[in-house]
Amino acid sequence: MSTETVEKEPASKIDLGPEVAGGEIPTFDITLKVRRYNPEVSDEAHWDEWQLTMYGTDRVLDALHKVKWEHDGSVSFRRSCAHGVCGSDAMRINGRNRLACKTLLKDLDTSKPILVEPIKGLPVEKDLIVDMEPFFQSYREIMPFLITKGHEPTKERLQSAEERDRYDDTTKCILCAACTSSCPVFWTDGQYFGPAAIVNAHRFIFDSRDDAGDMRLEILNDKEGVWRCRTTFNCSEACPRGIQVTKAISEVKQAILTRKV
Amino acid sequence: MATPTIDSPRSGRVSPGYSRTSSSRGNFEMIAWLFMRLSGAILVVLIFVHLYINLVAGDGITGIDFGFVAGKWADPFWQVWDLTLLWLSMLHGTNGIRVIINDYADKNSTRMWLKGVLYTATVVIVVLGTLVIFTFDPCPVIDGVAHVADYCPAP
């Protein structure tokens, strides 16, 4: 399986020691290389490079902002909240899928150029913007909403702390597509549901209040469903929320097996 | 000026490569997945006993000759053992390659061709191997001449 061997990033180069007084933030120079693509100009993608002076508290997103606001306004990327919650700015930074707003520049190797590419496996629209529609199409298919049977309770639907804990990990998903676009199976076969859809199905399958678990398991028992997972763990490594994605997929496999066998 | 209406803004947006065209609702992939795990565990036992008996026990590797194989296949226990080994390893391997073809072949036509070659090879080897195990004659008579080894009954 083509799991990418990614060199472990060296530890932080710039140490913000106690001698740094308030307001004093060390600066350093970086080279930012961004994969550019504009179908209105050329069918070929190319790399653009900028030398920037950045601060120890800056993130990759700040470097992209600096480029867009001060150097080249045509650089295109998505970002909404810029604080690791909305999941808009997943991109491939130094060969690894991460959120630009959660990746501090000082944690990367600043002696080498920092490479920023769009996430793989989805059609690139412009620069770092990809078409997320196939991703959301899979997400919609697993019915990511509460489905219940019987009478509606007069008050809230009760759930014990243990029952809530069962699917706690998969509630953290922010739909950034870092996992799905790091999956080598998804790269070659876009029909695969992908880790994100399975994680969000897991969130409802193991919810004690939900009654449509069987329907979701049946959907994921498809030939493009959970059985395409090769447990390469790329998704677990890529997840910016630290969700144990491969574990969640295995639990869904187990659930299908115990229901059928 | 009338406002243009867009019937279905999303239609045609997703490239066909991403749409799951044929929804297979069978259990084939699940059974294949389960088979890989079970057969894998059984194969570990089958293969290592096979290797030990053939290469280590008794005279070791120097003891392997036509007579050694003939002796093993005279025993129904080893016939069943080798038959199970043949079938499980061939199906395990074939399914593994099938999965690799699915993962790596881009075009449907390439997939079809590669799988065609794979399945043909599997069927030929499994059928041939099964025939050999069950029709094996340790003391063949070729052109009226009996090829008698010391373990054969006197003609």
Tab-separated table of C-alpha atoms in Angstrom:
chain	number	residue	atom	x	y	z
A	1	MET	CA	0.000	0.000	0.000
A	2	SER	CA	1.362	3.399	-0.836
A	3	THR	CA	1.506	4.823	2.663
A	4	GLU	CA	3.641	7.860	2.566
A	5	THR	CA	6.627	7.767	4.801
A	6	VAL	CA	6.756	11.227	6.210
A	7	GLU	CA	9.897	12.401	7.902
A	8	LYS	CA	9.158	13.400	11.434
A	9	GLU	CA	9.299	17.118	11.795
A	10	PRO	CA	12.201	18.204	13.991
A	11	ALA	CA	11.345	19.778	17.301
A	12	SER	CA	10.633	23.450	17.434
A	13	LYS	CA	13.544	25.521	16.169
A	14	ILE	CA	12.663	28.739	17.903
A	15	ASP	CA	12.461	28.384	21.629
A	16	LEU	CA	10.268	30.979	23.234
A	17	GLY	CA	12.132	30.933	26.531
A	18	PRO	CA	11.286	32.806	29.711
A	19	GLU	CA	13.704	35.587	28.714
A	20	VAL	CA	11.200	36.744	26.074
A	21	ALA	CA	9.387	39.593	27.692
A	22	GLY	CA	5.760	40.419	26.976
A	23	GLY	CA	5.252	41.908	23.528
A	24	GLU	CA	8.673	40.823	22.352
A	25	ILE	CA	8.230	38.042	19.838
A	26	PRO	CA	11.224	36.666	17.964
A	27	THR	CA	11.086	36.833	14.182
A	28	PHE	CA	12.563	34.511	11.598
A	29	ASP	CA	12.663	34.240	7.823
A	30	ILE	CA	10.850	31.507	5.953
A	31	THR	CA	10.415	30.459	2.347
A	32	LEU	CA	6.820	29.639	1.518
A	33	LYS	CA	6.161	27.562	-1.609
A	34	VAL	CA	2.549	27.339	-2.703
A	35	ARG	CA	1.146	25.062	-5.383
A	36	ARG	CA	-0.658	27.373	-7.831
A	37	TYR	CA	-3.328	26.340	-10.301
A	38	ASN	CA	-5.640	28.543	-12.319
A	39	PRO	CA	-7.558	26.760	-15.089
A	40	GLU	CA	-8.398	30.117	-16.701
A	41	VAL	CA	-4.700	30.773	-17.312
A	42	SER	CA	-3.082	27.371	-17.689
A	43	ASP	CA	-3.934	23.694	-17.305
A	44	GLU	CA	-0.577	23.147	-15.639
A	45	ALA	CA	-0.032	23.700	-11.935
A	46	HIS	CA	3.203	25.341	-10.788
A	47	TRP	CA	4.963	26.426	-7.602
A	48	ASP	CA	5.233	30.037	-6.439
A	49	GLU	CA	7.734	31.059	-3.798
A	50	TRP	CA	7.896	33.930	-1.310
A	51	GLN	CA	10.454	34.980	1.302
A	52	LEU	CA	8.654	36.168	4.415
A	53	THR	CA	9.651	37.439	7.833
A	54	MET	CA	7.314	35.847	10.347
A	55	TYR	CA	6.860	35.816	14.115
A	56	GLY	CA	7.239	32.914	16.525
A	57	THR	CA	3.513	32.977	17.224
A	58	ASP	CA	2.503	32.808	13.541
A	59	ARG	CA	0.805	29.910	11.850
A	60	VAL	CA	0.930	28.751	8.230
A	61	LEU	CA	-2.387	30.552	7.746
A	62	ASP	CA	-0.749	33.831	8.836
A	63	ALA	CA	1.957	33.300	6.221
A	64	LEU	CA	-0.714	32.699	3.567
A	65	HIS	CA	-2.542	35.850	4.708
A	66	LYS	CA	0.670	37.853	4.497
A	67	VAL	CA	1.169	36.636	0.926
A	68	LYS	CA	-2.405	37.351	-0.071
A	69	TRP	CA	-2.636	40.737	1.620
A	70	GLU	CA	0.839	42.101	0.899
A	71	HIS	CA	2.366	40.216	-2.052
A	72	ASP	CA	-0.056	38.480	-4.407
A	73	GLY	CA	-3.783	38.975	-3.970
A	74	SER	CA	-4.580	36.217	-6.461
A	75	VAL	CA	-3.514	33.434	-4.088
A	76	SER	CA	-6.726	31.534	-3.284
A	77	PHE	CA	-7.495	29.415	-0.249
A	78	ARG	CA	-10.450	28.715	2.039
A	79	ARG	CA	-10.542	29.762	5.626
A	80	SER	CA	-13.425	30.762	7.830
A	81	CYS	CA	-12.908	30.782	11.568
A	82	ALA	CA	-9.090	30.541	11.422
A	83	HIS	CA	-9.049	28.826	14.809
A	84	GLY	CA	-9.290	25.114	14.074
A	85	VAL	CA	-13.038	24.764	14.446
A	86	CYS	CA	-14.645	25.258	11.018
A	87	GLY	CA	-12.380	22.879	9.097
A	88	SER	CA	-12.137	25.065	5.991
A	89	ASP	CA	-8.376	25.291	5.642
A	90	ALA	CA	-7.215	21.679	5.503
A	91	MET	CA	-4.207	21.531	3.189
A	92	ARG	CA	-1.121	19.496	2.534
A	93	ILE	CA	1.719	21.174	4.425
A	94	ASN	CA	5.166	19.627	3.949
A	95	GLY	CA	3.483	16.493	2.585
A	96	ARG	CA	1.078	16.048	5.510
A	97	ASN	CA	-2.585	16.963	5.708
A	98	ARG	CA	-3.185	19.536	8.439
A	99	LEU	CA	-5.120	22.685	9.187
A	100	ALA	CA	-3.153	25.791	8.202
A	101	CYS	CA	-4.660	27.589	11.197
A	102	LYS	CA	-3.392	25.012	13.697
A	103	THR	CA	0.123	24.552	12.325
A	104	LEU	CA	2.648	26.900	13.923
A	105	LEU	CA	5.519	27.900	11.633
A	106	LYS	CA	8.020	27.434	14.460
A	107	ASP	CA	7.058	23.750	14.635
A	108	LEU	CA	8.037	23.223	10.989
A	109	ASP	CA	11.571	23.037	9.646
A	110	THR	CA	12.070	26.730	8.759
A	111	SER	CA	15.521	26.098	7.247
A	112	LYS	CA	13.828	24.505	4.247
A	113	PRO	CA	11.010	25.911	2.116
A	114	ILE	CA	7.551	25.186	3.543
A	115	LEU	CA	5.470	23.437	0.888
A	116	VAL	CA	1.740	24.104	0.786
A	117	GLU	CA	-0.468	22.106	-1.613
A	118	PRO	CA	-4.201	21.460	-1.917
A	119	ILE	CA	-5.471	18.216	-0.336
A	120	LYS	CA	-5.211	15.221	-2.667
A	121	GLY	CA	-7.924	13.126	-4.289
A	122	LEU	CA	-10.493	15.891	-4.824
A	123	PRO	CA	-10.636	18.038	-8.002
A	124	VAL	CA	-8.645	21.252	-7.591
A	125	GLU	CA	-10.649	24.338	-8.532
A	126	LYS	CA	-8.050	27.015	-7.962
A	127	ASP	CA	-4.768	27.082	-6.022
A	128	LEU	CA	-5.562	25.522	-2.610
A	129	ILE	CA	-9.314	25.292	-3.172
A	130	VAL	CA	-10.712	21.864	-4.011
A	131	ASP	CA	-14.231	20.782	-4.926
A	132	MET	CA	-15.604	19.338	-1.672
A	133	GLU	CA	-18.875	18.196	-3.244
A	134	PRO	CA	-17.891	14.491	-3.654
A	135	PHE	CA	-16.822	14.518	-0.005
A	136	PHE	CA	-20.132	15.967	1.187
A	137	GLN	CA	-22.074	13.680	-1.127
A	138	SER	CA	-20.687	10.664	0.755
A	139	TYR	CA	-21.353	12.429	4.050
A	140	ARG	CA	-25.013	13.002	3.134
A	141	GLU	CA	-25.459	9.396	2.073
A	142	ILE	CA	-24.796	8.006	5.550
A	143	MET	CA	-27.669	10.160	6.919
A	144	PRO	CA	-25.801	12.246	9.511
A	145	PHE	CA	-28.860	13.142	11.576
A	146	LEU	CA	-30.857	11.618	14.429
A	147	ILE	CA	-33.504	9.124	13.313
A	148	THR	CA	-35.883	7.840	15.968
A	149	LYS	CA	-38.850	5.512	16.210
A	150	GLY	CA	-41.903	5.543	18.434
A	151	HIS	CA	-43.328	8.315	20.543
A	152	GLU	CA	-41.453	11.476	21.101
A	153	PRO	CA	-40.618	11.917	24.783
A	154	THR	CA	-42.187	14.907	26.494
A	155	LYS	CA	-38.804	16.024	27.790
A	156	GLU	CA	-35.328	15.387	26.434
A	157	ARG	CA	-34.056	11.994	25.217
A	158	LEU	CA	-32.124	10.611	28.153
A	159	GLN	CA	-28.714	9.017	27.835
A	160	SER	CA	-26.279	7.805	30.452
A	161	ALA	CA	-22.730	9.137	30.637
A	162	GLU	CA	-21.446	5.700	29.559
A	163	GLU	CA	-23.737	5.626	26.531
A	164	ARG	CA	-22.586	9.115	25.573
A	165	ASP	CA	-18.962	8.063	26.013
A	166	ARG	CA	-19.384	5.214	23.514
A	167	TYR	CA	-19.223	7.562	20.498
A	168	ASP	CA	-17.563	10.586	22.089
A	169	ASP	CA	-14.458	10.402	19.893
A	170	THR	CA	-16.352	10.605	16.605
A	171	THR	CA	-18.413	13.643	17.674
A	172	LYS	CA	-15.263	15.745	17.315
A	173	CYS	CA	-15.242	15.659	13.504
A	174	ILE	CA	-15.206	19.092	11.822
A	175	LEU	CA	-15.528	17.763	8.236
A	176	CYS	CA	-12.237	19.255	7.067
A	177	ALA	CA	-11.576	16.284	4.717
A	178	ALA	CA	-7.982	15.883	5.957
A	179	CYS	CA	-8.619	12.177	6.595
A	180	THR	CA	-10.466	11.310	3.384
A	181	SER	CA	-7.907	13.155	1.255
A	182	SER	CA	-5.010	11.357	2.995
A	183	CYS	CA	-6.464	7.918	2.220
A	184	PRO	CA	-4.566	6.081	-0.563
A	185	VAL	CA	-7.695	4.082	-1.408
A	186	PHE	CA	-9.637	7.303	-1.952
A	187	TRP	CA	-6.834	8.708	-4.156
A	188	THR	CA	-7.320	5.961	-6.737
A	189	ASP	CA	-11.012	5.288	-6.189
A	190	GLY	CA	-13.123	8.371	-5.555
A	191	GLN	CA	-16.192	6.167	-5.123
A	192	TYR	CA	-14.954	4.938	-1.739
A	193	PHE	CA	-17.059	6.479	1.031
A	194	GLY	CA	-13.896	7.598	2.794
A	195	PRO	CA	-12.971	7.812	6.479
A	196	ALA	CA	-14.931	10.995	7.242
A	197	ALA	CA	-18.276	9.548	6.135
A	198	ILE	CA	-17.628	6.396	8.178
A	199	VAL	CA	-16.626	8.420	11.251
A	200	ASN	CA	-19.867	10.398	11.038
A	201	ALA	CA	-21.883	7.213	10.546
A	202	HIS	CA	-20.132	5.790	13.633
A	203	ARG	CA	-21.276	8.831	15.616
A	204	PHE	CA	-24.931	7.837	15.020
A	205	ILE	CA	-24.602	4.043	14.818
A	206	PHE	CA	-23.290	3.917	18.392
A	207	ASP	CA	-25.659	6.603	19.715
A	208	SER	CA	-28.158	4.902	22.031
A	209	ARG	CA	-30.878	7.410	21.090
A	210	ASP	CA	-30.676	6.667	17.367
A	211	ASP	CA	-32.738	3.897	15.752
A	212	ALA	CA	-31.355	3.831	12.203
A	213	GLY	CA	-28.037	2.123	12.943
A	214	ASP	CA	-28.991	-0.878	10.823
A	215	MET	CA	-29.723	1.336	7.818
A	216	ARG	CA	-26.348	3.024	8.081
A	217	LEU	CA	-24.555	-0.295	8.512
A	218	GLU	CA	-26.315	-1.545	5.396
A	219	ILE	CA	-25.161	1.529	3.450
A	220	LEU	CA	-21.558	1.026	4.591
A	221	ASN	CA	-21.677	-2.710	3.772
A	222	ASP	CA	-21.432	-1.579	0.124
A	223	LYS	CA	-18.497	-2.669	-2.015
A	224	GLU	CA	-17.263	0.933	-1.730
A	225	GLY	CA	-17.920	0.947	2.018
A	226	VAL	CA	-15.906	-0.039	5.076
A	227	TRP	CA	-14.414	-3.163	3.483
A	228	ARG	CA	-12.248	-0.991	1.219
A	229	CYS	CA	-10.352	0.242	4.272
A	230	ARG	CA	-6.807	-1.158	4.314
A	231	THR	CA	-5.993	0.128	7.817
A	232	THR	CA	-3.039	2.211	6.654
A	233	PHE	CA	-3.727	4.679	9.506
A	234	ASN	CA	-3.132	7.717	7.240
A	235	CYS	CA	-6.507	9.084	8.359
A	236	SER	CA	-5.764	8.736	12.078
A	237	GLU	CA	-2.461	10.532	11.558
A	238	ALA	CA	-4.021	13.304	9.499
A	239	CYS	CA	-6.983	14.103	11.761
A	240	PRO	CA	-6.463	17.570	13.284
A	241	ARG	CA	-8.904	16.679	16.063
A	242	GLY	CA	-7.029	13.538	17.051
A	243	ILE	CA	-9.955	11.224	16.284
A	244	GLN	CA	-8.934	7.549	16.200
A	245	VAL	CA	-10.388	7.206	12.703
A	246	THR	CA	-9.056	3.743	11.887
A	247	LYS	CA	-10.396	2.462	15.211
A	248	ALA	CA	-13.828	3.904	14.425
A	249	ILE	CA	-13.819	2.223	10.992
A	250	SER	CA	-12.878	-1.102	12.607
A	251	GLU	CA	-15.732	-0.741	15.088
A	252	VAL	CA	-18.162	-0.227	12.210
A	253	LYS	CA	-16.734	-3.356	10.509
A	254	GLN	CA	-17.257	-5.279	13.750
A	255	ALA	CA	-20.817	-3.986	14.029
A	256	ILE	CA	-21.656	-5.121	10.491
A	257	LEU	CA	-20.111	-8.541	11.155
A	258	THR	CA	-21.893	-9.148	14.448
A	259	ARG	CA	-25.195	-8.102	12.880
A	260	LYS	CA	-24.800	-10.365	9.834
A	261	VAL	CA	-22.965	-13.375	11.195
B	1	MET	CA	-35.596	41.703	-16.610
B	2	ALA	CA	-36.590	38.301	-15.312
B	3	THR	CA	-34.330	36.626	-12.816
B	4	PRO	CA	-32.817	33.500	-14.348
B	5	THR	CA	-33.762	30.370	-12.444
B	6	ILE	CA	-31.355	27.524	-11.951
B	7	ASP	CA	-33.288	24.284	-11.724
B	8	SER	CA	-30.822	22.172	-9.883
B	9	PRO	CA	-27.660	24.051	-8.983
B	10	ARG	CA	-25.819	20.931	-7.894
B	11	SER	CA	-26.575	18.783	-10.948
B	12	GLY	CA	-23.571	17.831	-12.991
B	13	ARG	CA	-21.191	19.334	-10.488
B	14	VAL	CA	-19.773	16.108	-9.159
B	15	SER	CA	-17.597	14.411	-11.722
B	16	PRO	CA	-18.842	10.906	-12.574
B	17	GLY	CA	-15.689	9.305	-11.170
B	18	TYR	CA	-16.958	10.001	-7.659
B	19	SER	CA	-20.525	8.727	-8.036
B	20	ARG	CA	-21.249	5.231	-6.802
B	21	THR	CA	-23.050	3.952	-9.864
B	22	SER	CA	-23.838	0.350	-9.042
B	23	SER	CA	-24.825	-0.117	-5.442
B	24	SER	CA	-23.976	-3.672	-4.540
B	25	ARG	CA	-26.011	-4.544	-1.503
B	26	GLY	CA	-24.703	-8.112	-1.278
B	27	ASN	CA	-22.390	-9.360	1.432
B	28	PHE	CA	-19.567	-10.421	-0.901
B	29	GLU	CA	-17.009	-7.864	0.300
B	30	MET	CA	-17.785	-8.686	3.922
B	31	ILE	CA	-17.393	-12.422	3.334
B	32	ALA	CA	-14.164	-11.820	1.413
B	33	TRP	CA	-12.847	-9.712	4.299
B	34	LEU	CA	-13.806	-12.358	6.852
B	35	PHE	CA	-12.356	-15.148	4.700
B	36	MET	CA	-8.992	-13.352	4.531
B	37	ARG	CA	-8.762	-13.231	8.334
B	38	LEU	CA	-9.893	-16.802	8.977
B	39	SER	CA	-7.908	-18.401	6.154
B	40	GLY	CA	-4.855	-16.378	7.171
B	41	ALA	CA	-4.958	-17.774	10.692
B	42	ILE	CA	-5.457	-21.360	9.453
B	43	LEU	CA	-2.727	-20.967	6.819
B	44	VAL	CA	-0.139	-20.048	9.436
B	45	VAL	CA	-0.610	-23.490	11.043
B	46	LEU	CA	-0.879	-25.369	7.732
B	47	ILE	CA	2.219	-23.759	6.197
B	48	PHE	CA	4.551	-24.059	9.167
B	49	VAL	CA	3.672	-27.703	9.809
B	50	HIS	CA	4.127	-28.328	6.072
B	51	LEU	CA	7.555	-26.659	6.133
B	52	TYR	CA	8.608	-28.505	9.296
B	53	ILE	CA	7.567	-31.948	8.037
B	54	ASN	CA	9.174	-31.414	4.624
B	55	LEU	CA	12.350	-29.551	5.505
B	56	VAL	CA	13.249	-30.220	9.127
B	57	ALA	CA	11.817	-33.486	10.446
B	58	GLY	CA	13.471	-36.814	9.656
B	59	ASP	CA	16.265	-36.505	7.076
B	60	GLY	CA	15.445	-32.844	6.642
B	61	ILE	CA	15.846	-31.223	3.272
B	62	THR	CA	17.977	-34.078	1.881
B	63	GLY	CA	15.120	-36.513	2.417
B	64	ILE	CA	12.850	-34.904	-0.174
B	65	ASP	CA	12.448	-36.937	-3.351
B	66	PHE	CA	9.720	-38.561	-5.414
B	67	GLY	CA	9.402	-41.318	-2.846
B	68	PHE	CA	8.938	-38.867	0.023
B	69	VAL	CA	6.054	-37.121	-1.749
B	70	ALA	CA	4.579	-40.448	-2.824
B	71	GLY	CA	4.730	-41.668	0.752
B	72	LYS	CA	2.961	-38.581	2.058
B	73	TRP	CA	0.174	-38.779	-0.512
B	74	ALA	CA	-0.437	-42.432	0.223
B	75	ASP	CA	-1.784	-41.195	3.557
B	76	PRO	CA	-5.316	-39.665	3.435
B	77	PHE	CA	-4.322	-37.322	6.292
B	78	TRP	CA	-1.652	-35.602	4.188
B	79	GLN	CA	-3.922	-35.657	1.150
B	80	VAL	CA	-6.516	-33.644	3.038
B	81	TRP	CA	-3.805	-31.438	4.575
B	82	ASP	CA	-2.260	-30.587	1.219
B	83	LEU	CA	-5.669	-30.109	-0.416
B	84	THR	CA	-6.709	-27.639	2.297
B	85	LEU	CA	-3.366	-25.900	1.974
B	86	LEU	CA	-3.759	-25.632	-1.798
B	87	TRP	CA	-7.313	-24.315	-1.733
B	88	LEU	CA	-6.925	-21.884	1.141
B	89	SER	CA	-3.620	-20.443	-0.077
B	90	MET	CA	-4.870	-20.083	-3.662
B	91	LEU	CA	-8.132	-18.414	-2.640
B	92	HIS	CA	-6.362	-16.248	-0.050
B	93	GLY	CA	-3.768	-15.154	-2.597
B	94	THR	CA	-6.314	-14.620	-5.370
B	95	ASN	CA	-8.492	-12.449	-3.171
B	96	GLY	CA	-5.436	-10.483	-2.080
B	97	ILE	CA	-4.445	-9.789	-5.691
B	98	ARG	CA	-8.078	-8.970	-6.556
B	99	VAL	CA	-8.080	-6.330	-3.836
B	100	ILE	CA	-4.745	-4.932	-5.049
B	101	ILE	CA	-6.109	-4.731	-8.617
B	102	ASN	CA	-9.176	-2.885	-7.324
B	103	ASP	CA	-6.945	-0.468	-5.432
B	104	TYR	CA	-4.381	0.270	-8.101
B	105	ALA	CA	-5.972	-0.183	-11.542
B	106	ASP	CA	-7.459	3.085	-12.748
B	107	LYS	CA	-9.569	2.025	-15.674
B	108	ASN	CA	-12.435	-0.456	-15.572
B	109	SER	CA	-11.105	-2.205	-18.696
B	110	THR	CA	-7.677	-2.714	-17.077
B	111	ARG	CA	-9.369	-4.100	-13.987
B	112	MET	CA	-11.429	-6.501	-16.068
B	113	TRP	CA	-8.417	-7.818	-17.978
B	114	LEU	CA	-6.187	-8.238	-14.953
B	115	LYS	CA	-8.937	-10.010	-13.017
B	116	GLY	CA	-9.670	-12.243	-16.011
B	117	VAL	CA	-6.044	-13.394	-16.126
B	118	LEU	CA	-6.040	-13.811	-12.332
B	119	TYR	CA	-9.195	-15.925	-12.154
B	120	THR	CA	-8.132	-18.106	-15.090
B	121	ALA	CA	-4.770	-18.784	-13.455
B	122	THR	CA	-6.469	-19.586	-10.148
B	123	VAL	CA	-8.935	-22.025	-11.666
B	124	VAL	CA	-6.222	-23.811	-13.675
B	125	ILE	CA	-3.908	-24.181	-10.671
B	126	VAL	CA	-6.623	-25.255	-8.227
B	127	VAL	CA	-8.120	-27.822	-10.615
B	128	LEU	CA	-4.715	-29.172	-11.649
B	129	GLY	CA	-3.498	-29.348	-8.056
B	130	THR	CA	-6.634	-31.120	-6.852
B	131	LEU	CA	-6.386	-33.637	-9.685
B	132	VAL	CA	-2.740	-34.343	-8.883
B	133	ILE	CA	-3.419	-34.929	-5.197
B	134	PHE	CA	-6.279	-37.383	-5.834
B	135	THR	CA	-5.065	-39.170	-8.975
B	136	PHE	CA	-1.449	-39.442	-7.903
B	137	ASP	CA	-0.057	-42.907	-8.585
B	138	PRO	CA	3.236	-43.626	-6.828
B	139	CYS	CA	3.906	-46.722	-8.980
B	140	PRO	CA	2.924	-45.707	-12.495
B	141	VAL	CA	2.921	-48.133	-15.397
B	142	ILE	CA	4.091	-46.313	-18.529
B	143	ASP	CA	4.002	-48.121	-21.906
B	144	GLY	CA	3.635	-51.470	-20.161
B	145	VAL	CA	6.757	-50.897	-18.086
B	146	ALA	CA	6.184	-50.660	-14.356
B	147	HIS	CA	8.325	-47.986	-12.728
B	148	VAL	CA	8.773	-49.803	-9.497
B	149	ALA	CA	10.290	-48.207	-6.470
B	150	ASP	CA	11.138	-50.144	-3.333
B	151	TYR	CA	7.951	-49.027	-1.603
B	152	CYS	CA	5.706	-50.333	-4.410
B	153	PRO	CA	3.986	-53.686	-4.053
B	154	ALA	CA	5.462	-56.383	-6.233
B	155	PRO	CA	3.722	-56.527	-9.613
